Tab-separated table of C-alpha atoms and ligand atoms in Angstrom:
chain	number	residue	atom	x	y	z
A	1	MET	CA	11.893	-26.730	23.901
A	2	SER	CA	12.919	-24.332	21.090
A	3	GLU	CA	15.286	-21.419	21.600
A	4	ILE	CA	13.811	-18.016	22.459
A	5	GLU	CA	15.269	-14.662	21.462
A	6	ARG	CA	15.006	-12.172	24.342
A	7	ILE	CA	13.628	-8.903	23.029
A	8	ASP	CA	15.315	-5.614	23.933
A	9	PHE	CA	12.230	-3.383	23.643
A	10	GLU	CA	14.090	-0.090	23.608
A	11	LYS	CA	16.515	-1.233	20.906
A	12	ASN	CA	13.659	-2.733	18.885
A	13	THR	CA	11.617	0.496	18.816
A	14	GLN	CA	14.733	2.563	18.074
A	15	PHE	CA	15.616	0.228	15.194
A	16	GLN	CA	12.162	0.669	13.629
A	17	PHE	CA	12.435	4.439	14.102
A	18	ASP	CA	15.883	4.506	12.429
A	19	LEU	CA	14.704	2.502	9.406
A	20	ALA	CA	11.848	4.930	8.790
A	21	ALA	CA	13.920	8.032	9.583
A	22	ASP	CA	16.517	6.853	7.008
A	23	ALA	CA	13.792	6.264	4.422
A	24	LEU	CA	12.426	9.769	5.100
A	25	GLY	CA	15.903	11.327	4.976
A	26	LEU	CA	15.033	12.948	8.318
A	27	ASP	CA	17.104	15.962	9.317
A	28	PRO	CA	19.658	14.804	11.976
A	29	GLU	CA	18.609	17.577	14.379
A	30	ILE	CA	14.926	16.613	14.231
A	31	ARG	CA	15.962	12.983	14.543
A	32	GLU	CA	17.755	13.651	17.808
A	33	LEU	CA	14.821	15.741	19.027
A	34	LEU	CA	12.308	12.942	18.367
A	35	CYS	CA	14.411	10.122	19.853
A	36	ILE	CA	14.997	11.565	23.308
A	37	PRO	CA	11.957	11.518	25.639
A	38	PHE	CA	10.610	14.901	26.719
A	39	ARG	CA	10.523	13.965	30.420
A	40	GLU	CA	11.286	10.898	32.565
A	41	VAL	CA	9.858	10.888	36.070
A	42	ARG	CA	10.778	8.409	38.819
A	43	VAL	CA	8.746	8.764	41.996
A	44	LYS	CA	8.522	7.279	45.475
A	45	ILE	CA	5.168	5.633	46.312
A	46	PRO	CA	4.888	5.145	50.108
A	47	ILE	CA	1.767	3.409	51.474
A	48	ARG	CA	0.576	1.859	54.720
A	49	THR	CA	-0.269	-1.830	54.299
A	50	ASP	CA	-3.463	-3.240	55.825
A	51	GLU	CA	-1.282	-4.289	58.800
A	52	GLY	CA	-0.137	-0.686	59.279
A	53	ARG	CA	3.422	-1.249	57.984
A	54	LEU	CA	5.135	1.271	55.696
A	55	LYS	CA	5.918	-0.018	52.203
A	56	VAL	CA	7.668	2.006	49.538
A	57	PHE	CA	7.337	1.300	45.790
A	58	ILE	CA	8.865	3.032	42.785
A	59	GLY	CA	6.687	4.596	40.081
A	60	TYR	CA	7.612	5.854	36.612
A	61	ARG	CA	6.123	8.066	33.956
A	62	ILE	CA	7.955	8.481	30.687
A	63	GLN	CA	6.600	11.338	28.567
A	64	HIS	CA	8.014	10.857	25.107
A	65	ASN	CA	6.674	13.679	22.944
A	66	HIS	CA	3.916	16.310	23.013
A	67	ALA	CA	4.400	18.115	19.697
A	68	ARG	CA	0.916	17.043	18.469
A	69	GLY	CA	-1.027	17.280	21.737
A	70	PRO	CA	-1.160	16.149	25.362
A	71	MET	CA	0.681	12.906	26.031
A	72	LYS	CA	-1.328	9.701	26.243
A	73	GLY	CA	-0.529	6.193	27.412
A	74	GLY	CA	-1.192	3.432	29.897
A	75	LEU	CA	-0.226	2.968	33.528
A	76	ARG	CA	0.706	-0.584	34.500
A	77	PHE	CA	1.283	-2.333	37.819
A	78	HIS	CA	3.903	-5.022	37.269
A	79	PRO	CA	6.894	-6.417	39.187
A	80	HIS	CA	9.113	-6.240	36.079
A	81	LEU	CA	8.177	-2.695	35.086
A	82	ASP	CA	11.376	-0.867	34.248
A	83	ILE	CA	12.402	2.394	32.705
A	84	ALA	CA	13.736	0.888	29.454
A	85	GLU	CA	10.512	-0.916	28.534
A	86	SER	CA	8.456	2.134	29.606
A	87	ARG	CA	10.609	4.316	27.333
A	88	SER	CA	10.001	2.008	24.380
A	89	LEU	CA	6.246	1.839	25.046
A	90	ALA	CA	6.033	5.642	25.483
A	91	ALA	CA	7.701	6.129	22.079
A	92	LEU	CA	5.315	3.564	20.535
A	93	MET	CA	2.415	5.682	21.844
A	94	THR	CA	3.796	8.793	20.113
A	95	TRP	CA	3.966	6.932	16.783
A	96	LYS	CA	0.609	5.192	17.338
A	97	THR	CA	-1.334	8.403	18.027
A	98	ALA	CA	0.367	10.030	15.021
A	99	VAL	CA	-0.338	7.135	12.642
A	100	VAL	CA	-4.077	7.329	13.342
A	101	ASN	CA	-3.790	11.136	13.391
A	102	ILE	CA	-5.402	11.856	16.756
A	103	PRO	CA	-4.143	14.956	18.593
A	104	PHE	CA	-2.004	13.302	21.257
A	105	GLY	CA	1.643	12.589	22.006
A	106	GLY	CA	2.950	9.497	23.785
A	107	ALA	CA	3.644	8.435	27.377
A	108	LYS	CA	3.767	5.270	29.505
A	109	GLY	CA	4.470	4.311	33.092
A	110	GLY	CA	3.224	2.682	36.246
A	111	VAL	CA	4.416	1.175	39.500
A	112	ALA	CA	6.937	-1.636	39.968
A	113	CYS	CA	4.897	-3.884	42.268
A	114	ASP	CA	3.099	-7.219	42.379
A	115	PRO	CA	-0.586	-6.227	42.371
A	116	LYS	CA	-1.665	-9.848	43.008
A	117	ARG	CA	-0.373	-9.377	46.569
A	118	PHE	CA	-2.462	-6.257	47.197
A	119	SER	CA	-5.787	-6.108	48.998
A	120	PRO	CA	-8.309	-3.772	47.277
A	121	GLY	CA	-7.456	-1.115	49.887
A	122	GLU	CA	-3.706	-1.371	49.202
A	123	ARG	CA	-4.335	-1.178	45.439
A	124	GLU	CA	-6.342	1.993	45.977
A	125	ARG	CA	-3.658	3.556	48.233
A	126	VAL	CA	-0.895	2.793	45.684
A	127	THR	CA	-3.023	4.379	42.935
A	128	ARG	CA	-3.768	7.519	44.952
A	129	ALA	CA	-0.118	7.876	46.043
A	130	LEU	CA	0.968	7.583	42.390
A	131	VAL	CA	-1.447	10.357	41.348
A	132	SER	CA	-0.217	12.522	44.203
A	133	ALA	CA	3.411	12.007	43.135
A	134	LEU	CA	2.705	12.598	39.421
A	135	ASP	CA	0.294	15.488	40.030
A	136	PRO	CA	2.568	18.250	38.640
A	137	VAL	CA	3.075	16.456	35.318
A	138	ILE	CA	-0.340	14.920	34.476
A	139	GLY	CA	-3.705	16.469	33.603
A	140	PRO	CA	-6.337	16.767	30.825
A	141	HIS	CA	-4.077	19.030	28.724
A	142	LEU	CA	-0.720	17.600	29.769
A	143	ASP	CA	-0.642	13.808	30.086
A	144	ILE	CA	-3.706	11.539	30.239
A	145	PRO	CA	-3.168	8.017	31.643
A	146	ALA	CA	-5.239	4.944	30.680
A	147	PRO	CA	-5.509	1.286	31.756
A	148	ASP	CA	-2.700	-1.120	30.931
A	149	VAL	CA	-1.397	-4.414	32.331
A	150	ASN	CA	-3.058	-5.073	35.736
A	151	THR	CA	-4.876	-1.735	35.880
A	152	ASP	CA	-8.548	-1.442	35.053
A	153	ALA	CA	-11.573	0.866	35.062
A	154	GLN	CA	-11.649	0.893	38.906
A	155	VAL	CA	-8.031	2.107	39.042
A	156	MET	CA	-8.931	4.816	36.504
A	157	ALA	CA	-11.892	5.833	38.723
A	158	TRP	CA	-9.518	6.322	41.704
A	159	ILE	CA	-7.146	8.334	39.489
A	160	MET	CA	-10.004	10.589	38.417
A	161	ASP	CA	-11.154	11.039	42.011
A	162	GLU	CA	-7.679	11.799	43.398
A	163	TYR	CA	-6.874	14.248	40.609
A	164	SER	CA	-10.305	15.917	40.939
A	165	ARG	CA	-9.789	16.436	44.704
A	166	ARG	CA	-6.869	18.710	43.829
A	167	HIS	CA	-8.147	20.378	40.655
A	168	GLY	CA	-11.964	20.221	40.735
A	169	HIS	CA	-14.091	17.730	38.767
A	170	SER	CA	-11.761	16.553	35.954
A	171	PRO	CA	-13.039	13.418	34.138
A	172	ALA	CA	-10.807	14.225	31.120
A	173	CYS	CA	-7.657	13.640	33.229
A	174	VAL	CA	-7.834	9.867	32.556
A	175	THR	CA	-9.532	7.495	30.077
A	176	GLY	CA	-10.799	3.930	30.388
A	177	LYS	CA	-13.055	4.982	33.279
A	178	PRO	CA	-16.295	3.197	34.158
A	179	VAL	CA	-19.162	4.444	31.949
A	180	GLU	CA	-20.856	5.850	35.099
A	181	LEU	CA	-17.926	8.270	35.496
A	182	GLY	CA	-17.736	9.369	31.856
A	183	GLY	CA	-16.024	6.336	30.336
A	184	ALA	CA	-16.669	5.858	26.601
A	185	LYS	CA	-19.218	3.232	25.628
A	186	GLY	CA	-17.417	0.589	23.562
A	187	ARG	CA	-13.939	1.287	25.046
A	188	VAL	CA	-13.538	-2.275	26.398
A	189	GLU	CA	-13.809	-3.946	22.981
A	190	ALA	CA	-12.275	-1.021	21.026
A	191	THR	CA	-8.851	-2.552	20.367
A	192	GLY	CA	-10.375	-5.813	19.100
A	193	ARG	CA	-12.886	-3.909	16.970
A	194	GLY	CA	-10.133	-1.719	15.530
A	195	CYS	CA	-8.035	-4.792	14.754
A	196	ALA	CA	-10.954	-6.383	12.913
A	197	VAL	CA	-11.466	-3.239	10.804
A	198	ILE	CA	-7.760	-3.154	9.873
A	199	LEU	CA	-7.802	-6.845	9.031
A	200	GLN	CA	-10.832	-6.421	6.764
A	201	GLU	CA	-9.072	-3.630	4.868
A	202	ALA	CA	-5.810	-5.585	4.636
A	203	ALA	CA	-7.555	-8.761	3.509
A	204	ARG	CA	-9.404	-6.877	0.780
A	205	ASN	CA	-6.152	-5.281	-0.321
A	206	MET	CA	-4.143	-8.518	-0.313
A	207	GLY	CA	-6.831	-10.673	-1.866
A	208	VAL	CA	-7.447	-12.830	1.221
A	209	ASP	CA	-11.062	-14.020	1.447
A	210	LEU	CA	-11.854	-13.546	5.148
A	211	ALA	CA	-15.148	-15.407	4.859
A	212	ARG	CA	-13.071	-18.524	4.138
A	213	GLY	CA	-10.108	-17.368	6.245
A	214	ARG	CA	-8.507	-19.468	8.981
A	215	ILE	CA	-7.459	-17.311	11.921
A	216	VAL	CA	-5.072	-18.161	14.780
A	217	ILE	CA	-4.971	-15.955	17.880
A	218	GLN	CA	-2.372	-16.037	20.661
A	219	GLY	CA	-3.762	-14.494	23.876
A	220	PHE	CA	-7.408	-14.640	24.868
A	221	GLY	CA	-7.709	-11.630	27.172
A	222	ASN	CA	-9.359	-8.346	26.317
A	223	VAL	CA	-7.820	-7.889	22.870
A	224	GLY	CA	-7.639	-11.548	21.774
A	225	SER	CA	-11.172	-12.540	22.777
A	226	HIS	CA	-12.844	-9.457	21.268
A	227	THR	CA	-10.816	-9.778	18.070
A	228	ALA	CA	-11.884	-13.442	17.854
A	229	ARG	CA	-15.531	-12.460	18.306
A	230	PHE	CA	-15.390	-9.766	15.613
A	231	MET	CA	-13.600	-12.149	13.224
A	232	THR	CA	-16.303	-14.794	13.536
A	233	GLU	CA	-18.939	-12.095	12.979
A	234	LEU	CA	-17.181	-11.433	9.654
A	235	GLY	CA	-17.557	-15.119	8.789
A	236	ALA	CA	-13.924	-16.146	9.388
A	237	ARG	CA	-13.015	-19.444	11.090
A	238	VAL	CA	-10.934	-19.020	14.260
A	239	ILE	CA	-9.142	-22.375	14.301
A	240	ALA	CA	-6.812	-21.935	17.308
A	241	VAL	CA	-6.582	-19.689	20.380
A	242	SER	CA	-4.397	-19.750	23.487
A	243	ASP	CA	-3.927	-18.110	26.865
A	244	SER	CA	-1.040	-18.269	29.349
A	245	GLN	CA	-2.049	-21.826	30.333
A	246	GLY	CA	-2.199	-23.361	26.851
A	247	GLY	CA	-4.024	-23.422	23.548
A	248	ILE	CA	-6.870	-25.218	21.758
A	249	PHE	CA	-7.238	-26.125	18.081
A	250	ASN	CA	-10.048	-27.250	15.805
A	251	PRO	CA	-9.427	-27.120	12.028
A	252	ASP	CA	-13.186	-26.672	11.413
A	253	GLY	CA	-13.318	-23.535	13.581
A	254	LEU	CA	-13.975	-22.885	17.278
A	255	PRO	CA	-17.392	-21.589	18.475
A	256	ILE	CA	-15.956	-18.365	19.931
A	257	ALA	CA	-18.980	-17.329	22.042
A	258	ASP	CA	-18.821	-20.756	23.746
A	259	VAL	CA	-15.028	-20.506	24.173
A	260	ILE	CA	-15.440	-17.097	25.875
A	261	ALA	CA	-18.114	-18.494	28.201
A	262	TYR	CA	-15.957	-21.589	28.947
A	263	LYS	CA	-12.868	-19.486	29.742
A	264	SER	CA	-14.877	-17.195	31.992
A	265	GLU	CA	-16.322	-20.178	33.885
A	266	LYS	CA	-13.201	-22.389	34.109
A	267	GLY	CA	-10.494	-19.702	34.095
A	268	SER	CA	-8.623	-21.454	31.266
A	269	LEU	CA	-9.148	-22.863	27.775
A	270	ASN	CA	-7.864	-26.325	28.661
A	271	GLY	CA	-10.336	-29.137	28.045
A	272	PHE	CA	-12.683	-27.146	25.772
A	273	PRO	CA	-14.948	-29.762	24.085
A	274	ASN	CA	-14.259	-30.816	20.461
A	275	SER	CA	-10.780	-29.307	20.387
A	276	HIS	CA	-7.197	-30.573	20.560
A	277	PRO	CA	-4.652	-29.058	22.932
A	278	VAL	CA	-1.872	-27.109	21.212
A	279	THR	CA	1.357	-25.710	22.649
A	280	GLN	CA	2.205	-21.992	22.396
A	281	GLU	CA	5.020	-22.793	19.951
A	282	ALA	CA	2.878	-24.991	17.706
A	283	LEU	CA	0.057	-22.443	17.745
A	284	LEU	CA	2.290	-19.703	16.345
A	285	GLU	CA	3.507	-22.086	13.632
A	286	THR	CA	0.026	-23.321	12.610
A	287	ASP	CA	-0.799	-23.209	8.903
A	288	CYS	CA	-3.391	-20.398	8.644
A	289	ASP	CA	-4.365	-17.276	6.703
A	290	VAL	CA	-3.981	-14.784	9.545
A	291	LEU	CA	-1.940	-15.027	12.749
A	292	ILE	CA	-2.898	-12.484	15.434
A	293	PRO	CA	-0.460	-12.298	18.372
A	294	SER	CA	-2.523	-10.659	21.156
A	295	ALA	CA	-0.547	-11.390	24.308
A	296	LEU	CA	3.122	-10.600	24.847
A	297	GLY	CA	6.022	-8.800	23.239
A	298	GLY	CA	8.778	-10.671	21.374
A	299	VAL	CA	6.886	-13.935	20.672
A	300	ILE	CA	7.852	-14.017	16.985
A	301	HIS	CA	11.627	-14.033	16.996
A	302	LYS	CA	14.648	-15.120	14.985
A	303	PHE	CA	14.346	-18.756	16.074
A	304	ASN	CA	10.710	-19.316	15.062
A	305	ALA	CA	10.053	-16.720	12.317
A	306	ASP	CA	11.199	-19.112	9.625
A	307	ARG	CA	8.577	-21.654	10.720
A	308	ILE	CA	5.615	-19.237	10.601
A	309	LYS	CA	3.125	-20.458	7.981
A	310	ALA	CA	0.538	-17.666	8.192
A	311	ARG	CA	-0.175	-15.677	5.026
A	312	MET	CA	-0.431	-12.478	7.075
A	313	ILE	CA	0.341	-11.320	10.645
A	314	VAL	CA	-1.703	-8.705	12.491
A	315	GLU	CA	0.065	-7.356	15.595
A	316	ALA	CA	-2.702	-6.866	18.148
A	317	ALA	CA	-0.118	-6.990	20.978
A	318	ASN	CA	2.625	-4.380	21.372
A	319	SER	CA	6.010	-5.387	19.864
A	320	PRO	CA	5.203	-9.109	19.315
A	321	THR	CA	7.779	-9.334	16.488
A	322	THR	CA	11.494	-8.755	17.065
A	323	MET	CA	13.494	-6.773	14.512
A	324	ASN	CA	15.352	-9.968	13.520
A	325	ALA	CA	12.079	-11.794	12.910
A	326	ASP	CA	10.831	-8.862	10.866
A	327	LYS	CA	13.661	-9.361	8.367
A	328	ILE	CA	12.937	-13.090	8.059
A	329	LEU	CA	9.199	-12.472	7.540
A	330	GLU	CA	9.969	-9.886	4.862
A	331	GLN	CA	12.184	-12.417	3.053
A	332	LYS	CA	9.317	-14.929	3.272
A	333	SER	CA	6.919	-12.254	1.870
A	334	ILE	CA	4.635	-12.513	4.897
A	335	PRO	CA	3.080	-9.064	5.409
A	336	VAL	CA	2.952	-7.775	9.001
A	337	ILE	CA	0.336	-5.191	9.972
A	338	PRO	CA	2.321	-3.333	12.643
A	339	ASP	CA	1.204	-2.794	16.239
A	340	ILE	CA	1.140	1.014	15.953
A	341	LEU	CA	-1.618	0.619	13.367
A	342	ALA	CA	-3.288	-2.703	14.226
A	343	ASN	CA	-3.945	-2.057	17.918
A	344	ALA	CA	-4.595	1.699	17.756
A	345	GLY	CA	-8.369	1.208	18.211
A	346	GLY	CA	-8.005	1.400	22.003
A	347	VAL	CA	-6.289	4.775	22.102
A	348	THR	CA	-8.649	6.051	19.397
A	349	VAL	CA	-11.694	5.343	21.569
A	350	SER	CA	-9.771	6.815	24.539
A	351	TYR	CA	-9.519	9.964	22.424
A	352	PHE	CA	-13.316	9.865	21.921
A	353	GLU	CA	-13.706	9.539	25.706
A	354	TRP	CA	-11.488	12.593	26.312
A	355	VAL	CA	-13.431	14.628	23.722
A	356	GLN	CA	-16.768	13.680	25.315
A	357	ASN	CA	-15.476	14.537	28.806
A	358	LEU	CA	-14.193	17.960	27.722
A	359	GLN	CA	-17.541	18.711	26.036
A	360	GLN	CA	-19.564	17.107	28.854
A	361	ILE	CA	-21.567	14.987	26.416
A	362	SER	CA	-21.971	11.253	25.890
A	363	TRP	CA	-21.974	9.406	22.560
A	364	GLU	CA	-24.031	6.292	21.945
A	365	GLU	CA	-22.085	3.102	21.217
A	366	ASP	CA	-23.043	2.989	17.536
A	367	ARG	CA	-21.465	6.420	17.023
A	368	VAL	CA	-18.262	5.218	18.732
A	369	GLY	CA	-18.204	2.213	16.348
A	370	ARG	CA	-18.781	4.364	13.256
A	371	GLU	CA	-16.131	6.960	14.138
A	372	LEU	CA	-13.639	4.204	15.015
A	373	GLN	CA	-14.284	2.421	11.726
A	374	SER	CA	-13.734	5.626	9.802
A	375	ILE	CA	-10.385	6.461	11.529
A	376	MET	CA	-9.017	2.903	11.286
A	377	THR	CA	-10.029	2.507	7.615
A	378	ARG	CA	-8.479	5.837	6.636
A	379	SER	CA	-5.302	5.036	8.607
A	380	TYR	CA	-4.860	1.642	6.935
A	381	GLN	CA	-5.314	3.209	3.504
A	382	GLU	CA	-2.769	5.942	4.263
A	383	VAL	CA	-0.168	3.445	5.512
A	384	GLU	CA	-0.789	1.090	2.586
A	385	SER	CA	-0.373	3.918	0.115
A	386	VAL	CA	3.016	4.995	1.629
A	387	SER	CA	4.088	1.323	1.599
A	388	ARG	CA	3.172	0.966	-2.087
A	389	GLU	CA	4.649	4.267	-3.213
A	390	GLU	CA	7.882	4.009	-1.219
A	391	LYS	CA	8.240	0.205	-1.667
A	392	VAL	CA	8.689	-0.372	2.066
A	393	THR	CA	7.015	-2.727	4.534
A	394	LEU	CA	3.786	-1.656	6.213
A	395	ARG	CA	5.746	-1.188	9.460
A	396	VAL	CA	8.281	1.162	7.889
A	397	ALA	CA	5.431	2.969	6.119
A	398	ALA	CA	3.489	3.420	9.381
A	399	TYR	CA	6.587	4.808	11.126
A	400	MET	CA	7.326	7.090	8.162
A	401	LEU	CA	3.811	8.526	8.257
A	402	ALA	CA	3.945	8.974	12.026
A	403	ILE	CA	7.462	10.431	12.217
A	404	ASP	CA	6.706	12.858	9.411
A	405	ARG	CA	3.571	14.109	11.221
A	406	VAL	CA	5.391	14.560	14.542
A	407	ALA	CA	8.418	16.194	12.853
A	408	ARG	CA	6.189	18.670	10.996
A	409	ALA	CA	4.388	19.589	14.239
A	410	ALA	CA	7.692	20.022	16.091
A	411	ARG	CA	9.118	22.237	13.325
A	412	LEU	CA	5.970	24.379	13.130
A	413	ARG	CA	5.922	24.916	16.884
A	414	GLY	CA	9.581	25.871	16.936
A	415	ILE	CA	12.248	23.913	18.750
B	1	NAD	P1	-5.035	-9.117	28.927
B	1	NAD	O1	-4.263	-9.179	30.188
B	1	NAD	O2	-6.497	-8.868	28.959
B	1	NAD	O3	-4.829	-10.464	28.068
B	1	NAD	C1	-3.583	-11.031	27.839
B	1	NAD	C2	-3.798	-12.468	27.394
B	1	NAD	O4	-2.543	-13.038	27.055
B	1	NAD	C3	-4.403	-13.367	28.465
B	1	NAD	O5	-5.333	-14.229	27.838
B	1	NAD	C4	-3.214	-14.170	28.957
B	1	NAD	O6	-3.585	-15.434	29.470
B	1	NAD	C5	-2.477	-14.321	27.647
B	1	NAD	N1	-1.074	-14.705	27.821
B	1	NAD	C6	-0.176	-14.332	28.753
B	1	NAD	N2	0.965	-14.991	28.592
B	1	NAD	C7	0.787	-15.790	27.512
B	1	NAD	C8	1.604	-16.731	26.837
B	1	NAD	N3	2.839	-16.981	27.231
B	1	NAD	N4	1.089	-17.365	25.773
B	1	NAD	C9	-0.175	-17.143	25.356
B	1	NAD	N5	-0.992	-16.278	25.948
B	1	NAD	C10	-0.507	-15.613	27.024
B	1	NAD	O7	-4.286	-8.003	28.036
B	1	NAD	P2	-4.851	-7.241	26.769
B	1	NAD	O8	-5.394	-5.937	27.223
B	1	NAD	O9	-5.678	-8.163	25.958
B	1	NAD	O10	-3.482	-6.892	26.020
B	1	NAD	C11	-2.831	-7.854	25.204
B	1	NAD	C12	-1.766	-7.160	24.386
B	1	NAD	O11	-2.357	-6.124	23.611
B	1	NAD	C13	-0.664	-6.495	25.185
B	1	NAD	O12	0.538	-6.571	24.426
B	1	NAD	C14	-1.112	-5.036	25.260
B	1	NAD	O13	-0.025	-4.154	25.470
B	1	NAD	C15	-1.698	-4.883	23.882
B	1	NAD	N6	-2.662	-3.794	23.755
B	1	NAD	C16	-3.791	-3.767	24.495
B	1	NAD	C17	-4.709	-2.743	24.323
B	1	NAD	C18	-6.007	-2.698	25.066
B	1	NAD	O14	-6.839	-1.817	24.765
B	1	NAD	N7	-6.263	-3.586	25.997
B	1	NAD	C19	-4.443	-1.700	23.392
B	1	NAD	C20	-3.269	-1.765	22.653
B	1	NAD	C21	-2.391	-2.812	22.830
């Protein structure tokens, strides 16, 4: 078993911020203003279990910055949820919304709990109690939650209902809702679609022929499976994919529609016909044109970065590359399309959902696809141009673009 570098998410995000702030020559006062979160809320979530016992959980909402608009970010239910990781993810949301230039700030939060132990009723009561506790600080023009780890469209529906009981019908208070309640068509596959658009632009720019490209994807959940599907539609060969239980490899390419059907039937990828099993470590180190980490943070680290053989990395997951690995990849001239650009398709379609809810209209899916394509293409081109002109990595360029936009908004509003 190889060594693993444990990622300190907060330090990692701060390090990326500092690199870009140095490159921008950011005023020290603005720097301090942008680093410290606007508001950190820790709340008590008491519920009655199905057996009638009282159980108390702790919930968090970190609101990082709202200079450019209401704050936006996911709510997760996870036993390891803590304030430090939430802080880092909230800051990432500020930079992500700024890099794609949609009028939001950044936030993140959730409840420290093990949702696998909940009955549907307990899950609903935890959700409603969280909304009740966060009520003074969330809302369509304040902070708009969305799905994240272990929360889904049903949880968003309960959030909308609980908030609307207090404030009147308010679908724009949350995104990622079921379509029946004003959810955007195309939201489910939006992050994968956005990733595919970015990859097309990057491949064109870097002279990689995607039609002959060999793609490796870690993680086969929402983001990984949709990205795989869009890649095959572009003619690329997805040669290896993995989930938490293991990976599969076929150098001639995997039939992704069949892999999706197999995983949905069997619950895992193991044993997929005409493929070889591959370990998580070996998958990341596979010789390929594009590696797309789409599962966890910190999987490319100082102990394995040197063994990565991909020609390009596209960060579909949040923070999959540690700051130490980043340096090694730069020395190896492996370009990394950073998370705040590569996976921004999800929050972009969430923005479309919010716009539709405020206007009480509904877009057809093809319009969602077109508008997403236009925002992602423009964003890649803007980041690439800063990278070329300033001779910095795409990650530093994306942060520079984002920090500059947020700093300008903060200055114009007055501190
Ligand atoms: P998901 O829960 O649908 O899928 C996660 C996948 O990762 C699953 O296939 C799981 O089996 C796999 N996985 C877990 N541990 C693994 C391991 N050790 N090795 C390999 N695979 C493993 O989650 P998702 O929504 O697809 O999100 C994936 C990543 O993308 C996360 O980092 C998330 O923060 C990020 N992201 C998601 C969205 C979105 O719209 N869903 C938007 C932006 C960023």
